[in-house]
Short mmCIF file of C-alpha atoms and ligand atoms in Angstrom, two decimals:
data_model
loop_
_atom_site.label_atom_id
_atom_site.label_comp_id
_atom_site.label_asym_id
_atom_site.label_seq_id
_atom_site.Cartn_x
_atom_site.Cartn_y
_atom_site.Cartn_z
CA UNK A 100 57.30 302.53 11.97
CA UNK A 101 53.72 301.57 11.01
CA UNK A 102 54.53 298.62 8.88
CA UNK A 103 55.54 295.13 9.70
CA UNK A 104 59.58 295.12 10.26
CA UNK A 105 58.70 291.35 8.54
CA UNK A 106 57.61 292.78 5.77
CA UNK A 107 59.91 295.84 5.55
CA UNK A 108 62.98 293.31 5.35
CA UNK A 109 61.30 291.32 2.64
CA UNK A 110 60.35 293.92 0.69
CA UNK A 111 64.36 295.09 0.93
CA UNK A 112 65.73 291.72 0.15
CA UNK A 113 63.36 291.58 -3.08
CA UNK A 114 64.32 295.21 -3.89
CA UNK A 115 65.88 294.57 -7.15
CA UNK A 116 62.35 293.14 -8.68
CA UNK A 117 61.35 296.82 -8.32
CA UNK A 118 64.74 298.86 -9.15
CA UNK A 119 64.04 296.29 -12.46
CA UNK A 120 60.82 297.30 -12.82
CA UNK A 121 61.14 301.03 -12.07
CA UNK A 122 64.39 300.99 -14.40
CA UNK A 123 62.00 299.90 -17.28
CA UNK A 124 59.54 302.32 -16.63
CA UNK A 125 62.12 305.24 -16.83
CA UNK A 126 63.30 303.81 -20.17
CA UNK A 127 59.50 303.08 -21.93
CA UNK A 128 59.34 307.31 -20.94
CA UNK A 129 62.43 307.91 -22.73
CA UNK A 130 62.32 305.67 -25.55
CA UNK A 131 58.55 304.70 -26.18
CA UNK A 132 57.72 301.44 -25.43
CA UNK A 133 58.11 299.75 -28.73
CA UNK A 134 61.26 300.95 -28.18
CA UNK A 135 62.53 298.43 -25.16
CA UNK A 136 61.94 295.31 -25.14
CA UNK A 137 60.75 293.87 -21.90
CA UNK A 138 61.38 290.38 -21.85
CA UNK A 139 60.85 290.57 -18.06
CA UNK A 140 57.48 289.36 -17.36
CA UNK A 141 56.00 285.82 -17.04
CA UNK A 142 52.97 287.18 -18.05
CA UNK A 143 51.30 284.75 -20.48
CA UNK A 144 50.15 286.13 -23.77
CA UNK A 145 48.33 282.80 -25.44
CA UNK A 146 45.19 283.34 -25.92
CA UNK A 147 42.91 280.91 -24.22
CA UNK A 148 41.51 278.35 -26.25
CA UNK A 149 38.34 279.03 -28.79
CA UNK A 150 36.02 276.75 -26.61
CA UNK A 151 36.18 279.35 -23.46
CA UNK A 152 33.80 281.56 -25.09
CA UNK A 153 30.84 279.25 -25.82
CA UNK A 154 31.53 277.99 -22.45
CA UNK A 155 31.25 281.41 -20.86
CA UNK A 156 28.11 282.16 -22.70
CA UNK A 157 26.68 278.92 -21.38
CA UNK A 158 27.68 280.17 -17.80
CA UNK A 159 26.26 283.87 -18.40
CA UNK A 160 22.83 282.16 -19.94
CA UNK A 161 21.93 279.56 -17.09
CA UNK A 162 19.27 281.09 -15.44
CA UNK A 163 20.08 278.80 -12.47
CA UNK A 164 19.67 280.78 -9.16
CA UNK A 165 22.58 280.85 -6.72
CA UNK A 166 25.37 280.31 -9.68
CA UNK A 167 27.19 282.93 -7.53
CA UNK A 168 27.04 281.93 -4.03
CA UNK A 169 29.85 280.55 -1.47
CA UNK A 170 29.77 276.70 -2.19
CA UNK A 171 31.85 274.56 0.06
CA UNK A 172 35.59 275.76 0.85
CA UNK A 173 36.99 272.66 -1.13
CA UNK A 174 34.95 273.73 -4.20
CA UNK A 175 32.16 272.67 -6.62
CA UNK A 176 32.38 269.43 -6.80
CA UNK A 177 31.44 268.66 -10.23
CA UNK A 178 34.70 270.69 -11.05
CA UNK A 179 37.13 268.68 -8.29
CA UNK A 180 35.33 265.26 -10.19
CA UNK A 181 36.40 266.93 -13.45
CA UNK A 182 39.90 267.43 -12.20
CA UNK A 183 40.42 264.01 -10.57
CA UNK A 184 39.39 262.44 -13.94
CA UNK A 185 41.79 263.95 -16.00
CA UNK A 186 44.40 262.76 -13.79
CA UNK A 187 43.81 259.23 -13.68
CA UNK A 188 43.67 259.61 -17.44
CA UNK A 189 47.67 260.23 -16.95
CA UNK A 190 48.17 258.16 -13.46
CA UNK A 191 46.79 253.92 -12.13
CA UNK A 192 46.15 255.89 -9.41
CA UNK A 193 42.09 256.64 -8.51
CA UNK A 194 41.43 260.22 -7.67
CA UNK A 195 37.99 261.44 -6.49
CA UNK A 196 36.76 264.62 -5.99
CA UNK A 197 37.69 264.58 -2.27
CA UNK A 198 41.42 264.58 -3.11
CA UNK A 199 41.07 267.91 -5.03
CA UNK A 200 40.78 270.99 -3.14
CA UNK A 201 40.04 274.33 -6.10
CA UNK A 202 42.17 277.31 -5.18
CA UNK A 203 43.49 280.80 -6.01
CA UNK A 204 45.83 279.92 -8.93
CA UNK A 205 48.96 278.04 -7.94
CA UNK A 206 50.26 280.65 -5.97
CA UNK A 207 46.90 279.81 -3.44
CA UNK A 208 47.70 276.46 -3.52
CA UNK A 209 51.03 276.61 -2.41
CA UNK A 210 50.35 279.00 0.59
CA UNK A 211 46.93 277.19 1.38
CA UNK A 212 49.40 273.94 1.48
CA UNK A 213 52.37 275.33 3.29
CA UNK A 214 50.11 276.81 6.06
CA UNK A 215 48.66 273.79 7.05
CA UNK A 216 51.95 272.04 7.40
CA UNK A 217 54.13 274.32 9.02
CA UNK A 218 54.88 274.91 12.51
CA UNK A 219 57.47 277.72 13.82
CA UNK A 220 60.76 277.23 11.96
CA UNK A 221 59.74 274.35 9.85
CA UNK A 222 61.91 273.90 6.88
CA UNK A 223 61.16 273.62 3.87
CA UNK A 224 64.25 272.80 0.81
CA UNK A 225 63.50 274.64 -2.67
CA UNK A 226 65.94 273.67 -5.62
CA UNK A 227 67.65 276.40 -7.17
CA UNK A 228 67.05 278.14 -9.82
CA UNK A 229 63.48 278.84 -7.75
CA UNK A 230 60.60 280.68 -8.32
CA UNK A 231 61.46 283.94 -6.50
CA UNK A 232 58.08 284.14 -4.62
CA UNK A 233 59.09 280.45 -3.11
CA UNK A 234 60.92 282.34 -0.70
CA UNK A 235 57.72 284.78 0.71
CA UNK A 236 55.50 282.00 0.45
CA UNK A 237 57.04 279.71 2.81
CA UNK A 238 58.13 282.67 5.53
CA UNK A 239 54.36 283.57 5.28
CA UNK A 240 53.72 280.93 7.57
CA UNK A 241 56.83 281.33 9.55
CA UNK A 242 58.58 278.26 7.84
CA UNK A 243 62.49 278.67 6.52
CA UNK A 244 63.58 278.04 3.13
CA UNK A 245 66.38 276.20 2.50
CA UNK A 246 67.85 276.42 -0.50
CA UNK A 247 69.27 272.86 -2.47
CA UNK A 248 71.26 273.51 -5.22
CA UNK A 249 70.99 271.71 -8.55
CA UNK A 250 73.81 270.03 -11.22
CA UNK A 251 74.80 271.78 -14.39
CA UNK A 252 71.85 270.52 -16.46
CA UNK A 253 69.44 271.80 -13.61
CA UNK A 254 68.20 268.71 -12.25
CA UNK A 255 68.39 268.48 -8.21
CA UNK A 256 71.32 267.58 -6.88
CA UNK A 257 70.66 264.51 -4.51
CA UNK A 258 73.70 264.46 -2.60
CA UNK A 259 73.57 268.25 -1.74
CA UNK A 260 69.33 267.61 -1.08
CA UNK A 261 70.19 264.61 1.16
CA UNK A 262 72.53 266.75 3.83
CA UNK A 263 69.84 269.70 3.98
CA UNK A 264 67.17 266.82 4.67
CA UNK A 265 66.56 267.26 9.02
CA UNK A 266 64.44 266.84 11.62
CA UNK A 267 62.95 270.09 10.49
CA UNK A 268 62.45 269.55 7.19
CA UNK A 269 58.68 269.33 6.34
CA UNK A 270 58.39 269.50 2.67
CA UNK A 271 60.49 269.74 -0.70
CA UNK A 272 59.10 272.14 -3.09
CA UNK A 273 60.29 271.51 -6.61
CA UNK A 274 59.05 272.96 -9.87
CA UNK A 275 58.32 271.17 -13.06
CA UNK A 276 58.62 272.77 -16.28
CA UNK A 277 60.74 274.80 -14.43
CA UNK A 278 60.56 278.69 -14.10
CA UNK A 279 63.37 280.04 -15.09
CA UNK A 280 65.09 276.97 -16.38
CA UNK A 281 62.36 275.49 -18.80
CA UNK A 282 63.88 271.79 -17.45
CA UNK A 283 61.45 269.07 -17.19
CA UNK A 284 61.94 266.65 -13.80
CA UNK A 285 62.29 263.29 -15.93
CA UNK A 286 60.89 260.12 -13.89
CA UNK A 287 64.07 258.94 -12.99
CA UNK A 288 65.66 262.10 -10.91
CA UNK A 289 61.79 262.20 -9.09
CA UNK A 290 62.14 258.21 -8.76
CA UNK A 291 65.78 259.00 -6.83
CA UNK A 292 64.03 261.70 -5.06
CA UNK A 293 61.12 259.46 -3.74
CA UNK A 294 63.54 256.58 -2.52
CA UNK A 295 65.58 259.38 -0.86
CA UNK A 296 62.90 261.41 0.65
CA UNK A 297 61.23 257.36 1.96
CA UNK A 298 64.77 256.77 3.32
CA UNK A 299 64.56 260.21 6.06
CA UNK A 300 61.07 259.77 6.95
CA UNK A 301 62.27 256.28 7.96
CA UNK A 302 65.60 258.20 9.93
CA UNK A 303 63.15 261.09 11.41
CA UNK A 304 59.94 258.64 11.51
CA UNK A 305 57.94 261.75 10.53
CA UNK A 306 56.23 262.68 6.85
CA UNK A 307 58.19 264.82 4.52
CA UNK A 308 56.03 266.01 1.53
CA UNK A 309 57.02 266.11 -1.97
CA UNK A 310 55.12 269.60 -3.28
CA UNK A 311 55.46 269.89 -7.07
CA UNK A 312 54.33 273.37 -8.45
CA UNK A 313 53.09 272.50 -11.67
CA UNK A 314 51.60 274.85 -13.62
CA UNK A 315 53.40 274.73 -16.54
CA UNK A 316 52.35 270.63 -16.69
CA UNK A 317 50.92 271.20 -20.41
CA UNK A 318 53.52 273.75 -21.74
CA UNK A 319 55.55 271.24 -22.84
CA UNK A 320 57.59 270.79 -26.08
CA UNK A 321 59.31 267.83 -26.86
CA UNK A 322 58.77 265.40 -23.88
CA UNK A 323 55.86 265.17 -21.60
CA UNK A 324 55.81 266.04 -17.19
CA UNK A 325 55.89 263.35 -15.55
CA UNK A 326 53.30 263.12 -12.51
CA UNK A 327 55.36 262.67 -8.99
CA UNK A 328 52.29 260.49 -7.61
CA UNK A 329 53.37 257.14 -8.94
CA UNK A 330 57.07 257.54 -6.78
CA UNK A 331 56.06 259.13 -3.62
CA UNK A 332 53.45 258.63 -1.50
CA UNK A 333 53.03 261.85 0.63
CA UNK A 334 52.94 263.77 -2.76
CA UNK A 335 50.79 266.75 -3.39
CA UNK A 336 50.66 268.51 -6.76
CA UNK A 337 49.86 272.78 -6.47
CA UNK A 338 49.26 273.99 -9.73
CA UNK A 339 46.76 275.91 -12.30
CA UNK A 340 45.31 276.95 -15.12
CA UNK A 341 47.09 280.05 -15.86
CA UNK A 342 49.44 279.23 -18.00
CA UNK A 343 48.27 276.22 -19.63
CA UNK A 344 44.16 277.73 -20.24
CA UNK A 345 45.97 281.52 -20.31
CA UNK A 346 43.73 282.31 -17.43
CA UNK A 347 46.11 283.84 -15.21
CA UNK A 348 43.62 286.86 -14.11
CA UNK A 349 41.28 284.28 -13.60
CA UNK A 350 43.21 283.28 -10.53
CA UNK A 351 41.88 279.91 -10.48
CA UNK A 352 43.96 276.29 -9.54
CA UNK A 353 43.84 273.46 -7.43
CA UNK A 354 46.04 271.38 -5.44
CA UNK A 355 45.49 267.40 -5.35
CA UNK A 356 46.41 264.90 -3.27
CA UNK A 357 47.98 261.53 -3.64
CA UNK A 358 45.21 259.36 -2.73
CA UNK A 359 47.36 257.45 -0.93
CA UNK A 360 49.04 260.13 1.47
CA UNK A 361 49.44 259.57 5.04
CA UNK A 362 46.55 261.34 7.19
CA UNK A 363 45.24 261.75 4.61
CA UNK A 364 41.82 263.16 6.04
CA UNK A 365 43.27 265.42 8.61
CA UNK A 366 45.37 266.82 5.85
CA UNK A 367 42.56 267.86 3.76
CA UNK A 368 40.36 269.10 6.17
CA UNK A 369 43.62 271.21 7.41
CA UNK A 370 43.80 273.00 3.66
CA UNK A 371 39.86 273.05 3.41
CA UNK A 372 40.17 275.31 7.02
CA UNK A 373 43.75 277.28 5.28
CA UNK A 374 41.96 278.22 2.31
CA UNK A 375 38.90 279.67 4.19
CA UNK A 376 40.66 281.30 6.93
CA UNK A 377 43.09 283.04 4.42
CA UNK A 378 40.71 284.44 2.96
CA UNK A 379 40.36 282.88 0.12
CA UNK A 380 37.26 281.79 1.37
CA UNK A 381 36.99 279.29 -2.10
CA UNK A 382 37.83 279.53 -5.59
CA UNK A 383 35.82 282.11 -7.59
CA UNK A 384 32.70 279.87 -8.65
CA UNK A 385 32.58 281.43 -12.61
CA UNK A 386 36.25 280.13 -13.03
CA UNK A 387 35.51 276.73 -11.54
CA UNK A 388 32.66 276.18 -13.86
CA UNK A 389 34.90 277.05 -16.99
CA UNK A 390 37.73 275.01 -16.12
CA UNK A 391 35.28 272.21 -15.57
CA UNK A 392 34.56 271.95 -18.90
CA UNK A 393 38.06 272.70 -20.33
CA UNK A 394 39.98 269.54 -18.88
CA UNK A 395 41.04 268.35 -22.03
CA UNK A 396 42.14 271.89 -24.09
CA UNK A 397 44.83 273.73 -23.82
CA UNK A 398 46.72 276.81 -25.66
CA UNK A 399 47.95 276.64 -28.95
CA UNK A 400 51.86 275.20 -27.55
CA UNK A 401 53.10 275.89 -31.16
CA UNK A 402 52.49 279.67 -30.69
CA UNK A 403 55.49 279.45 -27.72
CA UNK A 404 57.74 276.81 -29.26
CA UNK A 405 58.24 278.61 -32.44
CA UNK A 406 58.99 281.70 -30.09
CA UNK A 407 61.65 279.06 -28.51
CA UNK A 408 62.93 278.11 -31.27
CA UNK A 409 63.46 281.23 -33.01
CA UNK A 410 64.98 282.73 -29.74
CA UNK A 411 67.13 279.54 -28.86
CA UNK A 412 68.83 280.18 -32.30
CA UNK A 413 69.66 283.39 -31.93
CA UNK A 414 71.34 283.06 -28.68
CA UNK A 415 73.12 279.95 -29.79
CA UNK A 416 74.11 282.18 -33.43
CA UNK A 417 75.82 284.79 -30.96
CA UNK A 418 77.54 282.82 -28.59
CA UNK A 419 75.44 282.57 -25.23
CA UNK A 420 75.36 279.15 -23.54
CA UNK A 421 72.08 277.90 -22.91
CA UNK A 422 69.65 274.69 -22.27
CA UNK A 423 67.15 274.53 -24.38
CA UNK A 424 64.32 274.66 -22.52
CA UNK A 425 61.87 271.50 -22.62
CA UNK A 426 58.70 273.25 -21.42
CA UNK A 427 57.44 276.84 -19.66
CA UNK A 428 58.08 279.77 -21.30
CA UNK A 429 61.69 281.14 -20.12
CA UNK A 430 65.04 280.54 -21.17
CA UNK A 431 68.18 280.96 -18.58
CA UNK A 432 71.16 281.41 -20.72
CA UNK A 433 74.50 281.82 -18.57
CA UNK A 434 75.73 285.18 -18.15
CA UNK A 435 79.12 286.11 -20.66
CA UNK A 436 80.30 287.79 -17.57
CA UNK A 437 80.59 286.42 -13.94
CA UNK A 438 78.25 289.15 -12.73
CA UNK A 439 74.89 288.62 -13.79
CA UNK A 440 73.19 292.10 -12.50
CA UNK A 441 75.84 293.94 -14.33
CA UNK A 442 75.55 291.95 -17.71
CA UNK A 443 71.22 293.19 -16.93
CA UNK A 444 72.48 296.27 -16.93
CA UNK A 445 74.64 296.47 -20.20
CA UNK A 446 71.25 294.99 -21.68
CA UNK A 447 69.57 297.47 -20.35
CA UNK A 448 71.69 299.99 -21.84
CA UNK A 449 70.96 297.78 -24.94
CA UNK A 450 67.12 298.33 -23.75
CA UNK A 451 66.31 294.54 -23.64
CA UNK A 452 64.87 294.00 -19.68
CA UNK A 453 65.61 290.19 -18.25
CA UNK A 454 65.87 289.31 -15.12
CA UNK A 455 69.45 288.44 -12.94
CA UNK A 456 70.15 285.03 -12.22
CA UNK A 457 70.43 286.05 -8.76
CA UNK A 458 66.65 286.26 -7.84
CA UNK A 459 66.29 282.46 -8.82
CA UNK A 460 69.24 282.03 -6.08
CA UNK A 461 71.52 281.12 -9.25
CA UNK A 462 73.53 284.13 -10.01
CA UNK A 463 75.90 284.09 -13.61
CA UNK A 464 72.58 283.47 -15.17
CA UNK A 465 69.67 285.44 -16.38
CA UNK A 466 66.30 284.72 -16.79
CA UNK A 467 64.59 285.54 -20.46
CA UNK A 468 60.37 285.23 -20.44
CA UNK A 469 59.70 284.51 -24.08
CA UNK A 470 55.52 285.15 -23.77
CA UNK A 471 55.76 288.34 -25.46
CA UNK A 472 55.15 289.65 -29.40
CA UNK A 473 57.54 288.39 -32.08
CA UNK A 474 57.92 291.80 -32.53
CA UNK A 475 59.54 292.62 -28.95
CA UNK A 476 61.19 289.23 -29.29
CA UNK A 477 62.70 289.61 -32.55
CA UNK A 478 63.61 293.19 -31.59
CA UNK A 479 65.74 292.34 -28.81
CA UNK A 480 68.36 290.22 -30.81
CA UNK A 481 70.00 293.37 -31.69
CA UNK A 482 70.40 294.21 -28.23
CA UNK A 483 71.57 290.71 -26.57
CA UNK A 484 73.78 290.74 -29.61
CA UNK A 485 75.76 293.94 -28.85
CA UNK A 486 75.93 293.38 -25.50
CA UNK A 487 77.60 290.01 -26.21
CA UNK A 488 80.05 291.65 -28.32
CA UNK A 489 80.73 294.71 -25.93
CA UNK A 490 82.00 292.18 -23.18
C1 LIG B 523 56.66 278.37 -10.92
C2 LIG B 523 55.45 279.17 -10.65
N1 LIG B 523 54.66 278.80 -9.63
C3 LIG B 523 53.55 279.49 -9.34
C4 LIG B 523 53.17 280.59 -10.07
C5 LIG B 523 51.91 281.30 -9.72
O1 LIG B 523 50.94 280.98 -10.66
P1 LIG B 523 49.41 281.35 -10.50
O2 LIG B 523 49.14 282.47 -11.42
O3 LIG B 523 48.69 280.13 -10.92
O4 LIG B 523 49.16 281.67 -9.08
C6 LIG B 523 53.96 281.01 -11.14
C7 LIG B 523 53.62 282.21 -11.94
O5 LIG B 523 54.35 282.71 -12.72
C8 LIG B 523 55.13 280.27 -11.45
O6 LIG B 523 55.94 280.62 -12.47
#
């Protein structure tokens, strides 16, 4: 055995992402790949907006020495200034620069967070449907997930939250726009979550942290994301540009702090040390400087919501039951049949790929990522319609 038996068992409980993946590769061969229609992905395919190329050729003309050296662990801090502005343009509250720490996408922020909070067998509660990773992320640093389910319309459910809240219990990671669901956390259910969450730390006399993985903040339709800070003190927001900027390979994020949050210095200078000793070492300095100057842009949000929209319809037109997704980029229409890997597979056999409800800990569902050509998009209705009709 000359790998990890840790990682051999995770890699075997998230088998499925690659029998998915490997299934799709066997049917591009066979078909051609505008042939299937691999709705699988979260992989977003808005272009970033028109202003990152004048920016970059600012960047790759400043004749500046060391524009490519290590900086300090937390950052540049013209770029953490940038960041905390923004935010008080949404919040009362007054962020600096030292409450901003930049990181490697959201997916950096959450591990840089979750390793400086957890000891041996902390716990920490994720709301189903979850972001599959959730679950690596937090055993990383040898914490335990435990899992929270949510009500019908997606939203946590507070009663079922409240008896996994323990002495154990460290954090509650939520996600809003939510990944699969699309579900925006409206101020009220975070509001109930805040007096809740104030109520244990009270029973335990210990912090519990409200993390809120955010980086689908601007990808918003209808109604805007509320920002937790303003109902929760110990709140931390873990989030990026990837999605909202399209910079996903960019691998660039940040997590901020509510400036208000207990310990507050000790916590910092804890995820300074985690995202250093990682080896993250910092942020990459080029993506810093672009984000910097893109705080108020974002993607063209009409290019997704009329892919929404058109999808939403169709789904609706043939029967499926489905939210309609308020922001993000996925829908999670209920399964016709009970089993949701064996309705992936009549799709498959339909050669539309989605995702089973199952990996978001919410099986009878299935996940749909939208981010792809109208052309794979529209293509698929065929499919999703005959496999409706077969069952
Ligand atoms: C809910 C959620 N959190 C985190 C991430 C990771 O994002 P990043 O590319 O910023 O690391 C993703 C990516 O799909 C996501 O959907």
């Amino acid at each position: 055995m000359s790998i990890s038996e840790n990682i051999r068992k995770q890699m075997n409980d998230s088998s499925w992402i690659r029998k998915m993946f490997e299934e799709g590769i066997i049917l591009k061969e066979k078909y051609g790949t505008e042939n299937v229609f691999d709705l699988s992905l979260g992989n977003p395919n808005a272009e970033p907006p028109d202003k990152l190329k004048s920016v970059m050729n600012s960047i790759i003309n400043n004749d500046e020495k060391g524009l490519h050296r290590y900086m300090p662990n937390a950052g540049f801090q013209d770029t953490r200034k940038s960041i905390a502005n923004n935010i008080n343009s949404e919040t009362n509250l007054n962020f600096t620069e030292e409450e901003i720490i930049m990181t490697c996408g959201a997916a950096g922020a959450i591990n840089v967070f979750l390793k400086s909070i957890l000891d041996q067998d902390d716990e920490v509660i994720i709301i189903s449907p979850y972001f599959a990773e959730y679950l690596f992320y937090i055993k990383n640093h040898n914490g335990i997930p435990v899992i929270s389910r949510s009500n019908k319309d997606f939203l946590p459910n507070l009663e079922d939250l409240s008896k996994k809240i323990n002495n154990k219990t460290k954090a509650i990671l939520i996600n809003s726009p939510n990944n699969p669901s699309g579900v925006i956390y409206h101020d009220e259910i975070i509001k109930q979550l805040g007096l809740l969450l104030e109520k244990f730390e009270k029973k335990y006399e210990k912090s519990i942290y409200l993390v809120s993985d955010e980086p689908y903040r601007k990808v918003v339709y209808e109604k805007k994301c509320p920002y937790i800070f303003n109902f929760y003190k110990n709140s931390v927001v873990v989030t990026s540009f990837s999605k909202d900027l399209g910079l996903a390979g960019e691998r660039i994020g940040y997590i901020a702090f509510n400036p208000k949050i207990s310990n507050k210095s000790d916590l910092i200078d804890a995820a300074i040390f985690s995202n250093r000793t990682l080896g993250f070492v910092n942020a990459p300095a080029i993506s810093q400087r672009i984000v910097k100057e893109l705080q108020d842009s974002v993607i063209d949000i009409t290019f997704y919501k009329s892919k929404r929209d058109f999808l939403y319809k169709e789904l609706i037109r043939i029967g499926y039951k489905c939210i309609l997704p308020q922001g993000a980029f996925y829908m999670f229409p209920k399964s016709p049949i009970k089993n949701d890997e064996k309705f992936v597979q009549i799709l498959q056999s339909k050669r539309v790929l989605v995702v089973p409800g199952v990996g978001f800990g919410t099986p009878s569902h299935f996940r749909i990522s939208y981010c792809v050509d109208d052309s794979t998009l529209e293509g698929s209705i065929k499919g999703f319609e005959e496999a409706f009709n077969e069952i």
